mmCIF file of C-alpha atoms in Angstrom:
data_model
loop_
_atom_site.group_PDB
_atom_site.id
_atom_site.type_symbol
_atom_site.label_atom_id
_atom_site.label_comp_id
_atom_site.label_asym_id
_atom_site.label_seq_id
_atom_site.Cartn_x
_atom_site.Cartn_y
_atom_site.Cartn_z
ATOM 1 C CA UNK A 1 34.370 11.993 60.838
ATOM 2 C CA UNK A 2 32.753 9.320 58.809
ATOM 3 C CA UNK A 3 33.502 8.919 55.224
ATOM 4 C CA UNK A 4 30.923 9.914 52.683
ATOM 5 C CA UNK A 5 30.314 6.938 50.048
ATOM 6 C CA UNK A 6 30.090 8.331 46.688
ATOM 7 C CA UNK A 7 27.633 7.129 44.086
ATOM 8 C CA UNK A 8 28.824 5.210 40.894
ATOM 9 C CA UNK A 9 27.554 8.258 39.035
ATOM 10 C CA UNK A 10 29.326 10.961 40.785
ATOM 11 C CA UNK A 11 31.959 11.542 38.137
ATOM 12 C CA UNK A 12 29.528 11.485 35.165
ATOM 13 C CA UNK A 13 25.792 11.089 35.514
ATOM 14 C CA UNK A 14 25.271 11.603 32.011
ATOM 15 C CA UNK A 15 27.207 8.363 31.394
ATOM 16 C CA UNK A 16 24.730 6.376 33.484
ATOM 17 C CA UNK A 17 21.882 7.844 31.409
ATOM 18 C CA UNK A 18 23.461 6.799 28.323
ATOM 19 C CA UNK A 19 23.851 3.332 29.623
ATOM 20 C CA UNK A 20 20.432 3.195 30.794
ATOM 21 C CA UNK A 21 18.989 4.369 27.549
ATOM 22 C CA UNK A 22 20.939 1.698 25.690
ATOM 23 C CA UNK A 23 19.551 -1.015 27.712
ATOM 24 C CA UNK A 24 15.889 0.244 27.739
ATOM 25 C CA UNK A 25 16.075 0.553 24.063
ATOM 26 C CA UNK A 26 16.294 -3.123 23.827
ATOM 27 C CA UNK A 27 12.842 -3.267 25.443
ATOM 28 C CA UNK A 28 10.247 -0.749 25.173
ATOM 29 C CA UNK A 29 11.184 2.603 23.613
ATOM 30 C CA UNK A 30 11.462 5.555 26.141
ATOM 31 C CA UNK A 31 9.770 8.593 25.748
ATOM 32 C CA UNK A 32 11.428 11.967 24.816
ATOM 33 C CA UNK A 33 11.382 13.149 28.481
ATOM 34 C CA UNK A 34 12.681 9.936 30.210
ATOM 35 C CA UNK A 35 16.388 10.757 29.623
ATOM 36 C CA UNK A 36 16.025 14.284 30.925
ATOM 37 C CA UNK A 37 13.970 12.903 34.147
ATOM 38 C CA UNK A 38 16.584 10.365 34.839
ATOM 39 C CA UNK A 39 19.339 13.004 34.371
ATOM 40 C CA UNK A 40 18.024 15.308 36.963
ATOM 41 C CA UNK A 41 17.235 12.471 39.499
ATOM 42 C CA UNK A 42 20.938 11.436 39.120
ATOM 43 C CA UNK A 43 22.278 14.851 39.509
ATOM 44 C CA UNK A 44 20.255 15.497 42.603
ATOM 45 C CA UNK A 45 21.363 12.066 44.185
ATOM 46 C CA UNK A 46 24.983 13.003 43.169
ATOM 47 C CA UNK A 47 24.617 16.455 44.783
ATOM 48 C CA UNK A 48 23.122 14.960 47.999
ATOM 49 C CA UNK A 49 25.991 12.301 48.381
ATOM 50 C CA UNK A 50 28.854 14.134 46.980
ATOM 51 C CA UNK A 51 31.992 14.434 49.189
ATOM 52 C CA UNK A 52 31.929 17.727 51.063
ATOM 53 C CA UNK A 53 35.513 17.889 51.021
ATOM 54 C CA UNK A 54 35.675 17.380 47.137
ATOM 55 C CA UNK A 55 32.333 18.790 45.677
ATOM 56 C CA UNK A 56 31.339 19.136 42.029
ATOM 57 C CA UNK A 57 32.671 22.344 40.805
ATOM 58 C CA UNK A 58 30.234 24.770 38.814
ATOM 59 C CA UNK A 59 32.237 24.265 35.501
ATOM 60 C CA UNK A 60 31.627 20.417 35.816
ATOM 61 C CA UNK A 61 27.946 20.866 36.651
ATOM 62 C CA UNK A 62 27.457 23.424 33.886
ATOM 63 C CA UNK A 63 28.994 20.955 31.253
ATOM 64 C CA UNK A 64 26.855 18.134 32.337
ATOM 65 C CA UNK A 65 23.713 20.304 32.039
ATOM 66 C CA UNK A 66 24.902 21.407 28.687
ATOM 67 C CA UNK A 67 25.433 17.546 27.525
ATOM 68 C CA UNK A 68 21.733 17.132 28.620
ATOM 69 C CA UNK A 69 20.451 20.332 26.673
ATOM 70 C CA UNK A 70 22.261 18.866 23.486
ATOM 71 C CA UNK A 71 20.624 15.347 23.784
ATOM 72 C CA UNK A 72 17.168 17.315 24.177
ATOM 73 C CA UNK A 73 17.924 19.192 21.061
ATOM 74 C CA UNK A 74 19.069 16.213 19.005
ATOM 75 C CA UNK A 75 15.937 14.472 19.888
ATOM 76 C CA UNK A 76 13.796 17.407 18.910
ATOM 77 C CA UNK A 77 15.833 17.918 15.723
ATOM 78 C CA UNK A 78 15.323 14.196 14.728
ATOM 79 C CA UNK A 79 11.583 14.696 15.375
ATOM 80 C CA UNK A 80 11.682 17.584 13.101
ATOM 81 C CA UNK A 81 13.718 15.963 10.344
ATOM 82 C CA UNK A 82 11.509 12.705 10.417
ATOM 83 C CA UNK A 83 8.437 14.947 10.017
ATOM 84 C CA UNK A 84 10.072 16.876 7.076
ATOM 85 C CA UNK A 85 11.184 13.518 5.160
ATOM 86 C CA UNK A 86 7.337 12.315 5.626
ATOM 87 C CA UNK A 87 6.451 15.517 4.031
ATOM 88 C CA UNK A 88 8.962 15.426 1.205
ATOM 89 C CA UNK A 89 7.754 11.716 0.584
ATOM 90 C CA UNK A 90 4.140 12.687 0.302
ATOM 91 C CA UNK A 91 4.757 15.580 -1.948
ATOM 92 C CA UNK A 92 6.978 13.495 -4.121
ATOM 93 C CA UNK A 93 4.215 11.032 -4.214
ATOM 94 C CA UNK A 94 1.777 13.510 -5.544
ATOM 95 C CA UNK A 95 4.100 14.777 -8.241
ATOM 96 C CA UNK A 96 4.875 11.247 -9.262
ATOM 97 C CA UNK A 97 1.297 10.369 -9.620
ATOM 98 C CA UNK A 98 0.335 13.515 -11.712
ATOM 99 C CA UNK A 99 3.006 12.439 -14.203
ATOM 100 C CA UNK A 100 1.001 9.238 -15.371
ATOM 101 C CA UNK A 101 0.130 9.485 -18.872
ATOM 102 C CA UNK A 102 2.771 12.234 -19.721
ATOM 103 C CA UNK A 103 5.754 12.030 -21.779
ATOM 104 C CA UNK A 104 9.183 12.534 -20.290
ATOM 105 C CA UNK A 105 12.536 13.191 -21.392
ATOM 106 C CA UNK A 106 15.124 11.220 -19.345
ATOM 107 C CA UNK A 107 18.883 9.788 -19.917
ATOM 108 C CA UNK A 108 19.075 6.908 -22.324
ATOM 109 C CA UNK A 109 19.528 6.110 -25.883
ATOM 110 C CA UNK A 110 16.613 3.904 -26.830
ATOM 111 C CA UNK A 111 13.861 4.893 -29.346
ATOM 112 C CA UNK A 112 10.286 3.182 -29.319
ATOM 113 C CA UNK A 113 9.266 3.010 -32.968
ATOM 114 C CA UNK A 114 5.448 3.282 -33.014
ATOM 115 C CA UNK A 115 3.286 3.687 -36.110
ATOM 116 C CA UNK A 116 6.241 4.909 -38.137
ATOM 117 C CA UNK A 117 7.544 7.629 -35.645
ATOM 118 C CA UNK A 118 10.049 7.507 -32.859
ATOM 119 C CA UNK A 119 11.076 10.651 -30.785
ATOM 120 C CA UNK A 120 14.357 11.294 -28.835
ATOM 121 C CA UNK A 121 16.572 14.075 -27.436
ATOM 122 C CA UNK A 122 19.939 15.307 -27.335
ATOM 123 C CA UNK A 123 21.671 17.351 -24.771
ATOM 124 C CA UNK A 124 24.760 19.273 -26.329
ATOM 125 C CA UNK A 125 27.211 20.748 -23.613
ATOM 126 C CA UNK A 126 28.450 23.326 -26.095
ATOM 127 C CA UNK A 127 27.433 24.745 -29.545
ATOM 128 C CA UNK A 128 28.129 22.558 -32.270
ATOM 129 C CA UNK A 129 28.360 23.176 -36.238
ATOM 130 C CA UNK A 130 27.838 19.577 -37.010
ATOM 131 C CA UNK A 131 25.569 17.091 -35.218
ATOM 132 C CA UNK A 132 25.252 13.568 -36.824
ATOM 133 C CA UNK A 133 22.399 11.106 -35.504
ATOM 134 C CA UNK A 134 22.738 7.368 -36.158
ATOM 135 C CA UNK A 135 19.846 4.886 -35.690
ATOM 136 C CA UNK A 136 20.849 1.461 -34.971
ATOM 137 C CA UNK A 137 18.937 -1.805 -34.715
ATOM 138 C CA UNK A 138 18.910 -4.617 -32.117
ATOM 139 C CA UNK A 139 22.096 -6.072 -33.501
ATOM 140 C CA UNK A 140 23.915 -2.651 -33.215
ATOM 141 C CA UNK A 141 23.927 -1.960 -37.001
ATOM 142 C CA UNK A 142 23.552 1.491 -38.261
ATOM 143 C CA UNK A 143 20.262 1.392 -40.377
ATOM 144 C CA UNK A 144 19.946 5.208 -40.895
ATOM 145 C CA UNK A 145 22.130 8.410 -40.388
ATOM 146 C CA UNK A 146 20.711 11.966 -40.343
ATOM 147 C CA UNK A 147 22.754 15.226 -40.234
ATOM 148 C CA UNK A 148 21.087 17.710 -38.072
ATOM 149 C CA UNK A 149 23.220 20.502 -38.927
ATOM 150 C CA UNK A 150 24.503 23.254 -36.389
ATOM 151 C CA UNK A 151 22.827 23.409 -33.047
ATOM 152 C CA UNK A 152 23.067 25.595 -29.857
ATOM 153 C CA UNK A 153 24.157 24.288 -26.473
ATOM 154 C CA UNK A 154 21.319 22.578 -24.577
ATOM 155 C CA UNK A 155 18.592 20.173 -25.097
ATOM 156 C CA UNK A 156 16.748 19.554 -28.340
ATOM 157 C CA UNK A 157 14.371 16.889 -29.778
ATOM 158 C CA UNK A 158 14.110 14.930 -32.793
ATOM 159 C CA UNK A 159 11.903 12.530 -34.554
ATOM 160 C CA UNK A 160 12.850 9.448 -36.692
ATOM 161 C CA UNK A 161 10.347 8.420 -39.330
ATOM 162 C CA UNK A 162 11.101 4.713 -38.977
ATOM 163 C CA UNK A 163 12.977 4.577 -42.637
ATOM 164 C CA UNK A 164 16.335 3.155 -43.161
ATOM 165 C CA UNK A 165 19.027 4.400 -45.603
ATOM 166 C CA UNK A 166 17.653 2.183 -48.340
ATOM 167 C CA UNK A 167 14.292 3.831 -48.005
ATOM 168 C CA UNK A 168 12.560 0.780 -46.388
ATOM 169 C CA UNK A 169 9.989 1.013 -43.574
ATOM 170 C CA UNK A 170 11.254 -0.525 -40.369
ATOM 171 C CA UNK A 171 9.066 -2.649 -38.012
ATOM 172 C CA UNK A 172 7.673 -0.965 -34.968
ATOM 173 C CA UNK A 173 9.973 -1.880 -31.847
ATOM 174 C CA UNK A 174 12.802 -0.660 -29.833
ATOM 175 C CA UNK A 175 15.990 0.805 -31.407
ATOM 176 C CA UNK A 176 18.881 2.755 -30.387
ATOM 177 C CA UNK A 177 20.806 5.951 -31.505
ATOM 178 C CA UNK A 178 24.082 7.462 -30.998
ATOM 179 C CA UNK A 179 25.326 11.233 -31.668
ATOM 180 C CA UNK A 180 28.284 12.456 -33.120
ATOM 181 C CA UNK A 181 28.687 16.336 -32.424
ATOM 182 C CA UNK A 182 31.589 18.515 -33.537
ATOM 183 C CA UNK A 183 32.552 22.354 -33.381
ATOM 184 C CA UNK A 184 35.266 23.290 -35.805
ATOM 185 C CA UNK A 185 36.511 19.626 -35.847
ATOM 186 C CA UNK A 186 36.727 19.218 -32.229
ATOM 187 C CA UNK A 187 34.378 16.530 -30.583
ATOM 188 C CA UNK A 188 31.554 18.105 -28.382
ATOM 189 C CA UNK A 189 30.035 16.065 -25.651
ATOM 190 C CA UNK A 190 26.517 14.990 -26.573
ATOM 191 C CA UNK A 191 24.280 13.045 -24.125
ATOM 192 C CA UNK A 192 21.411 10.863 -25.582
ATOM 193 C CA UNK A 193 17.899 11.369 -24.138
ATOM 194 C CA UNK A 194 15.140 9.035 -24.642
ATOM 195 C CA UNK A 195 11.409 9.920 -24.581
ATOM 196 C CA UNK A 196 8.727 7.714 -23.096
ATOM 197 C CA UNK A 197 5.296 7.776 -21.811
ATOM 198 C CA UNK A 198 4.695 7.100 -17.792
ATOM 199 C CA UNK A 199 2.145 4.265 -17.724
ATOM 200 C CA UNK A 200 2.529 3.419 -13.922
ATOM 201 C CA UNK A 201 4.595 4.100 -10.799
ATOM 202 C CA UNK A 202 6.971 1.671 -9.011
ATOM 203 C CA UNK A 203 7.906 2.176 -5.524
ATOM 204 C CA UNK A 204 11.318 1.408 -4.485
ATOM 205 C CA UNK A 205 13.548 1.790 -1.272
ATOM 206 C CA UNK A 206 14.937 5.294 -2.799
ATOM 207 C CA UNK A 207 11.698 6.693 -3.964
ATOM 208 C CA UNK A 208 9.655 6.234 -7.052
ATOM 209 C CA UNK A 209 10.413 4.792 -10.376
ATOM 210 C CA UNK A 210 8.353 5.663 -13.542
ATOM 211 C CA UNK A 211 7.547 2.748 -15.654
ATOM 212 C CA UNK A 212 7.834 3.735 -19.466
ATOM 213 C CA UNK A 213 6.621 0.584 -20.904
ATOM 214 C CA UNK A 214 9.089 -0.796 -23.363
ATOM 215 C CA UNK A 215 11.720 1.488 -22.223
ATOM 216 C CA UNK A 216 12.065 0.333 -18.710
ATOM 217 C CA UNK A 217 11.854 2.304 -15.426
ATOM 218 C CA UNK A 218 13.595 5.262 -14.420
ATOM 219 C CA UNK A 219 14.306 7.116 -11.403
ATOM 220 C CA UNK A 220 11.927 10.016 -10.667
ATOM 221 C CA UNK A 221 14.826 12.424 -10.212
ATOM 222 C CA UNK A 222 16.312 11.555 -13.401
ATOM 223 C CA UNK A 223 13.453 13.248 -15.514
ATOM 224 C CA UNK A 224 15.033 15.975 -17.725
ATOM 225 C CA UNK A 225 11.771 17.365 -19.018
ATOM 226 C CA UNK A 226 8.151 16.775 -18.862
ATOM 227 C CA UNK A 227 6.767 17.198 -22.383
#
């Protein structure tokens, strides 16, 4: 009896599909159905040309069909995820656009003194019986200190009237502040928060940045509060 010549894909037609898909990806992109069509054609060819003395067993065929089903499912999942990402991006664009003109509270220690007033915020990780606020000039020198008293844990805002410790009015511009919080003599973690007005949106590779004018740009996801 003449020997039956097996095809090169007799052991794993799925491997042939994978190689063909990689080659075709360098040219025109195949459709989602192409891998399935090629798989079925190769499988039929394999069944026709298999060695009758050593046919493919059911377990092997089931395994290869399961692989094809997995690839198809992954392609559909990728399509769904891409659609979801686009939807989330559009939603974020609309939310960010609605923030133009609003004041926001974000991480940072800058104060923008304008017309004798500067606004900031503090986030205490725990309650404190003493909270001391220090205002610093561009050189890092303390120009005013304020005792804010006892505060509960969480976020609260403050306003600086632009006066230094000597009672002189400071010029409009950018200043900084630091916070020293304690409870029973023990230090309490306090995060400085700066307040700015959103003047524009800046697109970046990771989403949108909010332009806060003199305070610079901040990531949309870092907004703590909209005031």
